[in-house]
PDB file of C-alpha atoms in Angstrom:
ATOM      1  CA  MET A  73      78.721 135.741  87.022  1.00  0.00           C
ATOM      2  CA  ILE A  74      78.517 132.112  85.855  1.00  0.00           C
ATOM      3  CA  ALA A  75      75.597 131.348  83.561  1.00  0.00           C
ATOM      4  CA  HIS A  76      73.398 128.412  84.484  1.00  0.00           C
ATOM      5  CA  ARG A  77      74.479 125.368  82.478  1.00  0.00           C
ATOM      6  CA  THR A  78      73.326 121.819  81.887  1.00  0.00           C
ATOM      7  CA  PHE A  79      75.853 119.216  83.000  1.00  0.00           C
ATOM      8  CA  GLU A  80      75.611 115.601  81.908  1.00  0.00           C
ATOM      9  CA  LEU A  81      77.634 113.132  83.936  1.00  0.00           C
ATOM     10  CA  ILE A  82      79.380 110.182  82.329  1.00  0.00           C
ATOM     11  CA  ALA A  83      81.457 107.457  83.978  1.00  0.00           C
ATOM     12  CA  PRO A  84      83.524 105.666  81.320  1.00  0.00           C
ATOM     13  CA  SER A  85      86.111 104.313  83.762  1.00  0.00           C
ATOM     14  CA  GLY A  86      86.086 103.428  87.478  1.00  0.00           C
ATOM     15  CA  TYR A  87      83.150 103.805  89.833  1.00  0.00           C
ATOM     16  CA  PRO A  88      83.271 106.661  92.390  1.00  0.00           C
ATOM     17  CA  HIS A  89      84.474 105.334  95.729  1.00  0.00           C
ATOM     18  CA  ASP A  90      83.612 108.394  97.853  1.00  0.00           C
ATOM     19  CA  PRO A  91      79.853 109.054  98.114  1.00  0.00           C
ATOM     20  CA  GLU A  92      80.456 112.122 100.257  1.00  0.00           C
ATOM     21  CA  ALA A  93      82.548 113.742  97.524  1.00  0.00           C
ATOM     22  CA  ILE A  94      79.761 113.074  95.019  1.00  0.00           C
ATOM     23  CA  ARG A  95      77.262 114.667  97.396  1.00  0.00           C
ATOM     24  CA  ARG A  96      79.479 117.753  97.780  1.00  0.00           C
ATOM     25  CA  ALA A  97      79.950 118.084  94.037  1.00  0.00           C
ATOM     26  CA  LEU A  98      76.241 117.810  93.225  1.00  0.00           C
ATOM     27  CA  HIS A  99      75.363 120.250  96.005  1.00  0.00           C
ATOM     28  CA  ARG A 100      77.818 122.805  94.662  1.00  0.00           C
ATOM     29  CA  LEU A 101      76.579 122.517  91.087  1.00  0.00           C
ATOM     30  CA  HIS A 102      72.929 122.778  92.141  1.00  0.00           C
ATOM     31  CA  ALA A 103      73.716 125.723  94.443  1.00  0.00           C
ATOM     32  CA  GLN A 104      75.154 127.585  91.449  1.00  0.00           C
ATOM     33  CA  GLY A 105      71.923 127.013  89.545  1.00  0.00           C
ATOM     34  CA  HIS A 106      73.209 124.346  87.161  1.00  0.00           C
ATOM     35  CA  HIS A 107      71.050 121.452  85.991  1.00  0.00           C
ATOM     36  CA  VAL A 108      72.716 118.047  86.372  1.00  0.00           C
ATOM     37  CA  GLU A 109      71.694 115.025  84.334  1.00  0.00           C
ATOM     38  CA  GLY A 110      73.017 111.467  84.406  1.00  0.00           C
ATOM     39  CA  VAL A 111      73.430 111.238  88.187  1.00  0.00           C
ATOM     40  CA  HIS A 112      72.799 107.496  87.856  1.00  0.00           C
ATOM     41  CA  ALA A 113      76.320 107.282  86.396  1.00  0.00           C
ATOM     42  CA  THR A 114      77.619 107.845  89.933  1.00  0.00           C
ATOM     43  CA  GLU A 115      75.631 104.878  91.262  1.00  0.00           C
ATOM     44  CA  ARG A 116      76.510 102.071  88.842  1.00  0.00           C
ATOM     45  CA  ARG A 117      79.051  99.406  89.754  1.00  0.00           C
ATOM     46  CA  PHE A 118      80.371  96.386  87.925  1.00  0.00           C
ATOM     47  CA  GLN A 119      83.554  94.911  89.380  1.00  0.00           C
ATOM     48  CA  ARG A 120      85.940  97.913  89.532  1.00  0.00           C
ATOM     49  CA  PHE A 121      84.082  99.771  86.794  1.00  0.00           C
ATOM     50  CA  ALA A 122      81.170 102.233  86.736  1.00  0.00           C
ATOM     51  CA  GLY A 123      78.985  99.750  84.915  1.00  0.00           C
ATOM     52  CA  THR A 124      79.507  97.132  82.245  1.00  0.00           C
ATOM     53  CA  ASP A 125      81.445  97.977  79.107  1.00  0.00           C
ATOM     54  CA  GLY A 126      78.159  98.147  77.211  1.00  0.00           C
ATOM     55  CA  GLU A 127      76.571 100.523  79.717  1.00  0.00           C
ATOM     56  CA  ARG A 128      79.534 102.849  79.725  1.00  0.00           C
ATOM     57  CA  ALA A 129      79.808 102.933  75.930  1.00  0.00           C
ATOM     58  CA  ALA A 130      76.070 103.522  75.557  1.00  0.00           C
ATOM     59  CA  GLU A 131      76.345 106.513  77.866  1.00  0.00           C
ATOM     60  CA  LEU A 132      78.709 108.232  75.440  1.00  0.00           C
ATOM     61  CA  ASN A 133      76.872 107.031  72.338  1.00  0.00           C
ATOM     62  CA  HIS A 134      73.705 108.611  73.708  1.00  0.00           C
ATOM     63  CA  LEU A 135      75.284 111.954  72.805  1.00  0.00           C
ATOM     64  CA  ALA A 136      74.978 110.988  69.125  1.00  0.00           C
ATOM     65  CA  ASP A 137      71.168 110.851  69.311  1.00  0.00           C
ATOM     66  CA  PRO A 138      69.938 113.662  67.006  1.00  0.00           C
ATOM     67  CA  SER A 139      66.517 113.721  68.693  1.00  0.00           C
ATOM     68  CA  ARG A 140      67.775 114.932  72.060  1.00  0.00           C
ATOM     69  CA  LYS A 141      68.958 118.337  73.171  1.00  0.00           C
ATOM     70  CA  LEU A 142      72.658 118.398  73.876  1.00  0.00           C
ATOM     71  CA  PRO A 143      73.940 119.392  77.319  1.00  0.00           C
ATOM     72  CA  ASP A 144      76.406 122.248  77.663  1.00  0.00           C
ATOM     73  CA  ILE A 145      79.022 120.236  79.544  1.00  0.00           C
ATOM     74  CA  VAL A 146      79.665 116.503  79.581  1.00  0.00           C
ATOM     75  CA  LEU A 147      81.655 115.852  82.750  1.00  0.00           C
ATOM     76  CA  ALA A 148      83.545 112.661  83.567  1.00  0.00           C
ATOM     77  CA  VAL A 149      82.833 111.419  87.088  1.00  0.00           C
ATOM     78  CA  ARG A 150      86.355 110.098  87.658  1.00  0.00           C
ATOM     79  CA  GLY A 151      89.298 108.332  86.045  1.00  0.00           C
ATOM     80  CA  GLY A 152      90.885 105.115  87.259  1.00  0.00           C
ATOM     81  CA  TYR A 153      90.825 102.479  84.541  1.00  0.00           C
ATOM     82  CA  GLY A 154      88.340 101.136  82.031  1.00  0.00           C
ATOM     83  CA  ALA A 155      88.000 103.644  79.194  1.00  0.00           C
ATOM     84  CA  VAL A 156      90.167 101.588  76.833  1.00  0.00           C
ATOM     85  CA  ARG A 157      87.684  98.703  77.147  1.00  0.00           C
ATOM     86  CA  ILE A 158      84.930 100.718  75.458  1.00  0.00           C
ATOM     87  CA  LEU A 159      86.834 102.440  72.639  1.00  0.00           C
ATOM     88  CA  HIS A 160      85.802  99.792  70.102  1.00  0.00           C
ATOM     89  CA  GLY A 161      82.146 100.256  71.072  1.00  0.00           C
ATOM     90  CA  LEU A 162      81.839 103.991  70.466  1.00  0.00           C
ATOM     91  CA  ASP A 163      79.766 105.369  67.587  1.00  0.00           C
ATOM     92  CA  TYR A 164      82.426 107.632  66.113  1.00  0.00           C
ATOM     93  CA  GLU A 165      80.479 108.479  62.962  1.00  0.00           C
ATOM     94  CA  GLY A 166      77.358 109.316  64.923  1.00  0.00           C
ATOM     95  CA  LEU A 167      79.249 111.358  67.470  1.00  0.00           C
ATOM     96  CA  GLN A 168      81.059 113.216  64.704  1.00  0.00           C
ATOM     97  CA  ARG A 169      77.792 114.083  62.949  1.00  0.00           C
ATOM     98  CA  ARG A 170      76.100 115.242  66.140  1.00  0.00           C
ATOM     99  CA  LEU A 171      78.907 117.040  67.973  1.00  0.00           C
ATOM    100  CA  THR A 172      81.100 118.648  65.313  1.00  0.00           C
ATOM    101  CA  ASP A 173      81.013 122.464  65.606  1.00  0.00           C
ATOM    102  CA  GLN A 174      78.502 122.274  68.466  1.00  0.00           C
ATOM    103  CA  PRO A 175      78.989 124.410  71.607  1.00  0.00           C
ATOM    104  CA  ILE A 176      79.501 121.435  73.885  1.00  0.00           C
ATOM    105  CA  ALA A 177      82.421 120.681  76.199  1.00  0.00           C
ATOM    106  CA  LEU A 178      83.474 117.118  77.060  1.00  0.00           C
ATOM    107  CA  VAL A 179      85.723 117.407  80.111  1.00  0.00           C
ATOM    108  CA  GLY A 180      87.941 115.086  82.138  1.00  0.00           C
ATOM    109  CA  HIS A 181      91.508 113.870  82.551  1.00  0.00           C
ATOM    110  CA  SER A 182      93.517 110.859  83.705  1.00  0.00           C
ATOM    111  CA  ASP A 183      91.946 107.690  82.206  1.00  0.00           C
ATOM    112  CA  PHE A 184      89.562 109.937  80.235  1.00  0.00           C
ATOM    113  CA  THR A 185      92.583 110.614  77.990  1.00  0.00           C
ATOM    114  CA  ALA A 186      91.743 107.401  76.114  1.00  0.00           C
ATOM    115  CA  ILE A 187      88.283 108.733  75.222  1.00  0.00           C
ATOM    116  CA  GLN A 188      89.667 112.124  74.239  1.00  0.00           C
ATOM    117  CA  LEU A 189      92.371 110.789  71.941  1.00  0.00           C
ATOM    118  CA  ALA A 190      90.008 108.266  70.353  1.00  0.00           C
ATOM    119  CA  LEU A 191      87.439 110.980  69.645  1.00  0.00           C
ATOM    120  CA  LEU A 192      90.156 113.193  68.162  1.00  0.00           C
ATOM    121  CA  SER A 193      91.599 110.393  66.052  1.00  0.00           C
ATOM    122  CA  ARG A 194      88.398 108.757  64.827  1.00  0.00           C
ATOM    123  CA  ALA A 195      85.955 111.678  64.771  1.00  0.00           C
ATOM    124  CA  GLY A 196      88.052 114.865  64.774  1.00  0.00           C
ATOM    125  CA  LEU A 197      86.311 116.008  67.955  1.00  0.00           C
ATOM    126  CA  LYS A 198      87.953 118.471  70.321  1.00  0.00           C
ATOM    127  CA  THR A 199      87.489 117.984  74.053  1.00  0.00           C
ATOM    128  CA  PHE A 200      88.913 119.426  77.272  1.00  0.00           C
ATOM    129  CA  GLY A 201      91.460 118.083  79.710  1.00  0.00           C
ATOM    130  CA  GLY A 202      90.185 119.429  82.988  1.00  0.00           C
ATOM    131  CA  PRO A 203      88.486 118.805  86.328  1.00  0.00           C
ATOM    132  CA  MET A 204      86.216 115.872  87.091  1.00  0.00           C
ATOM    133  CA  LEU A 205      83.223 115.488  89.369  1.00  0.00           C
ATOM    134  CA  LEU A 206      84.672 113.338  92.140  1.00  0.00           C
ATOM    135  CA  GLY A 207      88.131 114.696  92.814  1.00  0.00           C
ATOM    136  CA  ASP A 208      87.734 118.312  91.730  1.00  0.00           C
ATOM    137  CA  PHE A 209      84.136 119.511  92.016  1.00  0.00           C
ATOM    138  CA  GLY A 210      83.783 117.203  95.022  1.00  0.00           C
ATOM    139  CA  ALA A 211      87.045 118.135  96.748  1.00  0.00           C
ATOM    140  CA  GLU A 212      86.825 118.981 100.450  1.00  0.00           C
ATOM    141  CA  GLU A 213      88.062 122.459  99.578  1.00  0.00           C
ATOM    142  CA  LEU A 214      87.007 123.655  96.146  1.00  0.00           C
ATOM    143  CA  SER A 215      89.942 125.189  94.263  1.00  0.00           C
ATOM    144  CA  GLU A 216      89.165 128.703  93.063  1.00  0.00           C
ATOM    145  CA  PHE A 217      92.088 128.387  90.643  1.00  0.00           C
ATOM    146  CA  THR A 218      90.641 125.242  89.071  1.00  0.00           C
ATOM    147  CA  MET A 219      87.128 126.660  88.782  1.00  0.00           C
ATOM    148  CA  GLN A 220      88.291 130.006  87.394  1.00  0.00           C
ATOM    149  CA  HIS A 221      90.376 128.353  84.685  1.00  0.00           C
ATOM    150  CA  PHE A 222      87.608 125.829  83.948  1.00  0.00           C
ATOM    151  CA  TRP A 223      84.998 128.486  83.209  1.00  0.00           C
ATOM    152  CA  ASN A 224      87.511 130.730  81.457  1.00  0.00           C
ATOM    153  CA  ALA A 225      88.476 127.934  79.049  1.00  0.00           C
ATOM    154  CA  LEU A 226      84.905 126.835  78.380  1.00  0.00           C
ATOM    155  CA  THR A 227      83.383 130.262  77.766  1.00  0.00           C
ATOM    156  CA  LYS A 228      86.013 132.189  75.787  1.00  0.00           C
ATOM    157  CA  PRO A 229      87.162 131.670  72.181  1.00  0.00           C
ATOM    158  CA  THR A 230      90.798 132.035  73.193  1.00  0.00           C
ATOM    159  CA  PHE A 231      92.818 132.197  76.390  1.00  0.00           C
ATOM    160  CA  THR A 232      96.412 132.180  77.599  1.00  0.00           C
ATOM    161  CA  VAL A 233      98.057 130.308  80.445  1.00  0.00           C
ATOM    162  CA  THR A 234     101.492 131.103  81.793  1.00  0.00           C
ATOM    163  CA  GLY A 235     104.158 129.367  83.814  1.00  0.00           C
ATOM    164  CA  SER A 236     106.840 131.013  85.926  1.00  0.00           C
ATOM    165  CA  VAL A 237     109.293 128.093  85.986  1.00  0.00           C
ATOM    166  CA  PRO A 238     112.489 129.209  84.180  1.00  0.00           C
ATOM    167  CA  GLN A 239     112.928 127.249  80.963  1.00  0.00           C
ATOM    168  CA  ALA A 240     116.166 125.751  79.711  1.00  0.00           C
ATOM    169  CA  GLN A 241     115.135 126.193  76.090  1.00  0.00           C
ATOM    170  CA  ALA A 242     113.743 129.212  74.233  1.00  0.00           C
ATOM    171  CA  VAL A 243     110.751 128.202  72.127  1.00  0.00           C
ATOM    172  CA  ASP A 244     108.368 129.979  69.775  1.00  0.00           C
ATOM    173  CA  VAL A 245     106.200 127.379  68.042  1.00  0.00           C
ATOM    174  CA  SER A 246     102.624 126.813  66.916  1.00  0.00           C
ATOM    175  CA  GLY A 247     100.670 123.607  66.402  1.00  0.00           C
ATOM    176  CA  MET A 248      97.825 121.419  67.616  1.00  0.00           C
ATOM    177  CA  LEU A 249      97.633 121.120  71.399  1.00  0.00           C
ATOM    178  CA  TRP A 250      97.057 117.515  72.404  1.00  0.00           C
ATOM    179  CA  GLY A 251      97.943 114.996  75.078  1.00  0.00           C
ATOM    180  CA  GLY A 252      96.858 113.978  78.552  1.00  0.00           C
ATOM    181  CA  ASN A 253      97.869 111.162  80.862  1.00  0.00           C
ATOM    182  CA  LEU A 254     101.210 109.760  79.737  1.00  0.00           C
ATOM    183  CA  ALA A 255     100.594 106.089  80.536  1.00  0.00           C
ATOM    184  CA  VAL A 256      97.193 106.101  78.843  1.00  0.00           C
ATOM    185  CA  LEU A 257      98.528 107.955  75.820  1.00  0.00           C
ATOM    186  CA  ALA A 258     101.422 105.525  75.377  1.00  0.00           C
ATOM    187  CA  SER A 259      99.061 102.560  75.667  1.00  0.00           C
ATOM    188  CA  LEU A 260      97.355 103.705  72.456  1.00  0.00           C
ATOM    189  CA  VAL A 261     100.530 103.640  70.336  1.00  0.00           C
ATOM    190  CA  GLY A 262      99.969 101.435  67.307  1.00  0.00           C
ATOM    191  CA  THR A 263      96.183 101.511  67.623  1.00  0.00           C
ATOM    192  CA  PRO A 264      93.557 103.367  65.548  1.00  0.00           C
ATOM    193  CA  TYR A 265      92.887 105.534  68.588  1.00  0.00           C
ATOM    194  CA  MET A 266      96.227 107.369  68.592  1.00  0.00           C
ATOM    195  CA  PRO A 267      95.822 110.657  66.686  1.00  0.00           C
ATOM    196  CA  PRO A 268      98.400 111.008  63.887  1.00  0.00           C
ATOM    197  CA  VAL A 269      99.392 114.531  64.943  1.00  0.00           C
ATOM    198  CA  GLU A 270     102.158 116.221  62.985  1.00  0.00           C
ATOM    199  CA  GLY A 271     103.810 119.394  64.280  1.00  0.00           C
ATOM    200  CA  GLY A 272     101.801 119.394  67.487  1.00  0.00           C
ATOM    201  CA  ILE A 273     102.424 120.617  71.004  1.00  0.00           C
ATOM    202  CA  LEU A 274     102.148 117.531  73.217  1.00  0.00           C
ATOM    203  CA  PHE A 275     101.384 117.899  76.928  1.00  0.00           C
ATOM    204  CA  VAL A 276     101.630 115.012  79.399  1.00  0.00           C
ATOM    205  CA  GLU A 277     101.095 114.278  83.078  1.00  0.00           C
ATOM    206  CA  ASP A 278     101.154 111.220  85.307  1.00  0.00           C
ATOM    207  CA  VAL A 279     100.846 110.282  88.962  1.00  0.00           C
ATOM    208  CA  ASN A 280     102.411 107.764  91.341  1.00  0.00           C
ATOM    209  CA  GLU A 281     105.045 106.712  88.807  1.00  0.00           C
ATOM    210  CA  GLN A 282     108.773 106.578  89.521  1.00  0.00           C
ATOM    211  CA  PRO A 283     111.052 108.595  87.228  1.00  0.00           C
ATOM    212  CA  PHE A 284     112.370 105.490  85.443  1.00  0.00           C
ATOM    213  CA  ARG A 285     108.837 104.385  84.605  1.00  0.00           C
ATOM    214  CA  ILE A 286     108.039 107.826  83.207  1.00  0.00           C
ATOM    215  CA  GLU A 287     111.248 107.766  81.187  1.00  0.00           C
ATOM    216  CA  ARG A 288     110.441 104.312  79.838  1.00  0.00           C
ATOM    217  CA  THR A 289     107.036 105.528  78.681  1.00  0.00           C
ATOM    218  CA  LEU A 290     108.534 108.616  77.045  1.00  0.00           C
ATOM    219  CA  TYR A 291     111.060 106.350  75.323  1.00  0.00           C
ATOM    220  CA  GLN A 292     108.141 104.383  73.918  1.00  0.00           C
ATOM    221  CA  LEU A 293     106.773 107.570  72.329  1.00  0.00           C
ATOM    222  CA  HIS A 294     110.282 108.499  71.184  1.00  0.00           C
ATOM    223  CA  LEU A 295     111.124 105.129  69.629  1.00  0.00           C
ATOM    224  CA  ALA A 296     107.697 104.991  67.978  1.00  0.00           C
ATOM    225  CA  GLY A 297     108.580 108.241  66.153  1.00  0.00           C
ATOM    226  CA  ILE A 298     105.809 110.255  67.786  1.00  0.00           C
ATOM    227  CA  LEU A 299     107.900 112.775  69.707  1.00  0.00           C
ATOM    228  CA  GLU A 300     110.114 113.703  66.764  1.00  0.00           C
ATOM    229  CA  ARG A 301     106.998 114.750  64.840  1.00  0.00           C
ATOM    230  CA  GLN A 302     106.010 117.323  67.493  1.00  0.00           C
ATOM    231  CA  GLN A 303     107.069 120.933  67.928  1.00  0.00           C
ATOM    232  CA  ALA A 304     107.493 120.602  71.702  1.00  0.00           C
ATOM    233  CA  LEU A 305     106.818 118.380  74.704  1.00  0.00           C
ATOM    234  CA  VAL A 306     105.213 120.145  77.675  1.00  0.00           C
ATOM    235  CA  ILE A 307     105.531 118.398  81.031  1.00  0.00           C
ATOM    236  CA  GLY A 308     102.716 118.711  83.545  1.00  0.00           C
ATOM    237  CA  ASP A 309     102.609 117.336  87.075  1.00  0.00           C
ATOM    238  CA  LEU A 310     104.486 114.065  87.674  1.00  0.00           C
ATOM    239  CA  SER A 311     104.097 113.808  91.438  1.00  0.00           C
ATOM    240  CA  GLY A 312     103.491 110.831  93.675  1.00  0.00           C
ATOM    241  CA  GLY A 313     106.382 108.571  92.695  1.00  0.00           C
ATOM    242  CA  LYS A 314     108.488 107.203  95.562  1.00  0.00           C
ATOM    243  CA  ALA A 315     112.203 107.949  95.802  1.00  0.00           C
ATOM    244  CA  PHE A 316     114.484 104.993  96.516  1.00  0.00           C
ATOM    245  CA  GLU A 317     118.110 104.842  97.649  1.00  0.00           C
ATOM    246  CA  TYR A 318     118.829 102.694  94.590  1.00  0.00           C
ATOM    247  CA  ASP A 319     118.001 105.697  92.366  1.00  0.00           C
ATOM    248  CA  ASN A 320     121.372 107.154  93.393  1.00  0.00           C
ATOM    249  CA  GLY A 321     120.545 110.734  92.350  1.00  0.00           C
ATOM    250  CA  TYR A 322     118.332 109.760  89.439  1.00  0.00           C
ATOM    251  CA  ASP A 323     115.239 111.888  90.105  1.00  0.00           C
ATOM    252  CA  LEU A 324     112.618 113.654  87.993  1.00  0.00           C
ATOM    253  CA  ASN A 325     114.997 116.463  87.072  1.00  0.00           C
ATOM    254  CA  ALA A 326     117.706 114.032  85.981  1.00  0.00           C
ATOM    255  CA  MET A 327     115.167 112.059  83.988  1.00  0.00           C
ATOM    256  CA  ILE A 328     113.830 115.149  82.231  1.00  0.00           C
ATOM    257  CA  GLU A 329     117.325 116.337  81.346  1.00  0.00           C
ATOM    258  CA  HIS A 330     118.141 112.964  79.852  1.00  0.00           C
ATOM    259  CA  VAL A 331     114.902 112.899  77.844  1.00  0.00           C
ATOM    260  CA  ARG A 332     115.637 116.418  76.626  1.00  0.00           C
ATOM    261  CA  SER A 333     119.041 115.264  75.362  1.00  0.00           C
ATOM    262  CA  VAL A 334     117.686 112.408  73.250  1.00  0.00           C
ATOM    263  CA  ILE A 335     114.269 113.243  71.820  1.00  0.00           C
ATOM    264  CA  GLY A 336     115.312 116.117  69.557  1.00  0.00           C
ATOM    265  CA  ILE A 337     112.516 118.563  70.422  1.00  0.00           C
ATOM    266  CA  PRO A 338     112.207 121.223  73.141  1.00  0.00           C
ATOM    267  CA  VAL A 339     110.942 120.106  76.564  1.00  0.00           C
ATOM    268  CA  ILE A 340     108.983 122.669  78.590  1.00  0.00           C
ATOM    269  CA  THR A 341     108.271 122.110  82.292  1.00  0.00           C
ATOM    270  CA  GLY A 342     105.952 123.492  84.949  1.00  0.00           C
ATOM    271  CA  LEU A 343     102.513 123.095  83.346  1.00  0.00           C
ATOM    272  CA  GLN A 344      99.807 123.042  86.038  1.00  0.00           C
ATOM    273  CA  PHE A 345      97.999 120.006  84.710  1.00  0.00           C
ATOM    274  CA  GLY A 346      97.573 116.578  86.244  1.00  0.00           C
ATOM    275  CA  HIS A 347      96.419 115.016  89.493  1.00  0.00           C
ATOM    276  CA  ILE A 348      96.740 118.249  91.454  1.00  0.00           C
ATOM    277  CA  PRO A 349      94.299 120.509  93.336  1.00  0.00           C
ATOM    278  CA  ASN A 350      95.025 123.608  91.218  1.00  0.00           C
ATOM    279  CA  LEU A 351      94.352 122.330  87.725  1.00  0.00           C
ATOM    280  CA  LEU A 352      94.267 124.060  84.361  1.00  0.00           C
ATOM    281  CA  THR A 353      91.668 123.214  81.726  1.00  0.00           C
ATOM    282  CA  LEU A 354      93.221 122.632  78.304  1.00  0.00           C
ATOM    283  CA  PRO A 355      91.433 121.969  74.997  1.00  0.00           C
ATOM    284  CA  VAL A 356      92.646 118.783  73.301  1.00  0.00           C
ATOM    285  CA  GLY A 357      92.868 119.351  69.547  1.00  0.00           C
ATOM    286  CA  ALA A 358      92.941 123.151  69.696  1.00  0.00           C
ATOM    287  CA  ASP A 359      95.333 125.511  67.909  1.00  0.00           C
ATOM    288  CA  ALA A 360      98.161 126.613  70.188  1.00  0.00           C
ATOM    289  CA  HIS A 361     101.098 129.009  70.286  1.00  0.00           C
ATOM    290  CA  LEU A 362     103.863 128.306  72.800  1.00  0.00           C
ATOM    291  CA  VAL A 363     106.597 130.747  73.761  1.00  0.00           C
ATOM    292  CA  SER A 364     109.224 130.124  76.435  1.00  0.00           C
ATOM    293  CA  ASP A 365     112.382 131.736  77.764  1.00  0.00           C
ATOM    294  CA  ALA A 366     114.427 131.990  80.938  1.00  0.00           C
ATOM    295  CA  HIS A 367     111.491 133.631  82.725  1.00  0.00           C
ATOM    296  CA  GLY A 368     108.852 130.968  82.021  1.00  0.00           C
ATOM    297  CA  PHE A 369     106.388 130.140  79.269  1.00  0.00           C
ATOM    298  CA  LYS A 370     103.165 131.375  77.688  1.00  0.00           C
ATOM    299  CA  LEU A 371     100.649 129.092  75.990  1.00  0.00           C
ATOM    300  CA  THR A 372      97.834 130.661  73.960  1.00  0.00           C
ATOM    301  CA  VAL A 373      95.033 128.446  72.614  1.00  0.00           C
ATOM    302  CA  SER A 374      92.112 128.970  70.229  1.00  0.00           C
ATOM    303  CA  GLY A 375      89.993 127.082  67.731  1.00  0.00           C
ATOM    304  CA  TYR A 376      87.962 124.878  70.079  1.00  0.00           C
ATOM    305  CA  PRO A 377      84.237 124.623  70.931  1.00  0.00           C
ATOM    306  CA  TYR A 378      83.184 127.047  73.636  1.00  0.00           C
ATOM    307  CA  LEU A 379      79.980 127.992  75.412  1.00  0.00           C
ATOM    308  CA  SER A 380      78.606 131.376  74.412  1.00  0.00           C
TER     309      SER A 380
END
């Protein structure tokens, strides 16, 4: 039985392009007895963005207001592009004061990675990589897998996810779980918004990128010294890239094997995270323990804000 929760919608990136999906998502949340605030975030448009930079930053900064009651779940409407444009306008000190150790879940993925990593770096705030309003809650067919893992992650102090893909490397490591969209993450290298994580477990995903583009982005993290400081790299979904005859056998598997040979840390594959219908929810900034062998992997996480 899912408790009735208060959702607050935010749209820090692109505007939602499918009104019918928004209608489905809101109907489903209301039908479950949840209260939804911030619906106006689904209606704003400025160029390709869900409002001006100032409007989108103010939406997040509103969470720092000590006079208002906090929602249970802050849910990103969609990804796209635009979050990086508002990072300099966020009230990190105010958000840190108001949200630290509070039972509140900020959830999203894709372009929302920029917000998540900035909040972790500048305010020490832990958030959740997970479903969004438009593509997940508003999907034509709601994924039971996605919803089950969403509520499990948000309402329990610890949980474990497993993968059945056989692993080439045996791993038993612990560290901070962090990551998100690979392209967005790499774009923050050298900025104040990249968390200086040492000994972490880094998870990444991307969509509609060819293997060589993914490799180039991983090389950026490698050459910047970020990967060598982690305990392991966990690869999520990398689907959508076109195969070309010119690739001549160079596919995702070949790319991953090459990356594994040069970065100096274990590479784990098969994480159900990314632009996929059946999506895990993963806390960014949580404590994690990762074990892998020839039969798959097990990832146990704890130490994140959860809803009682």
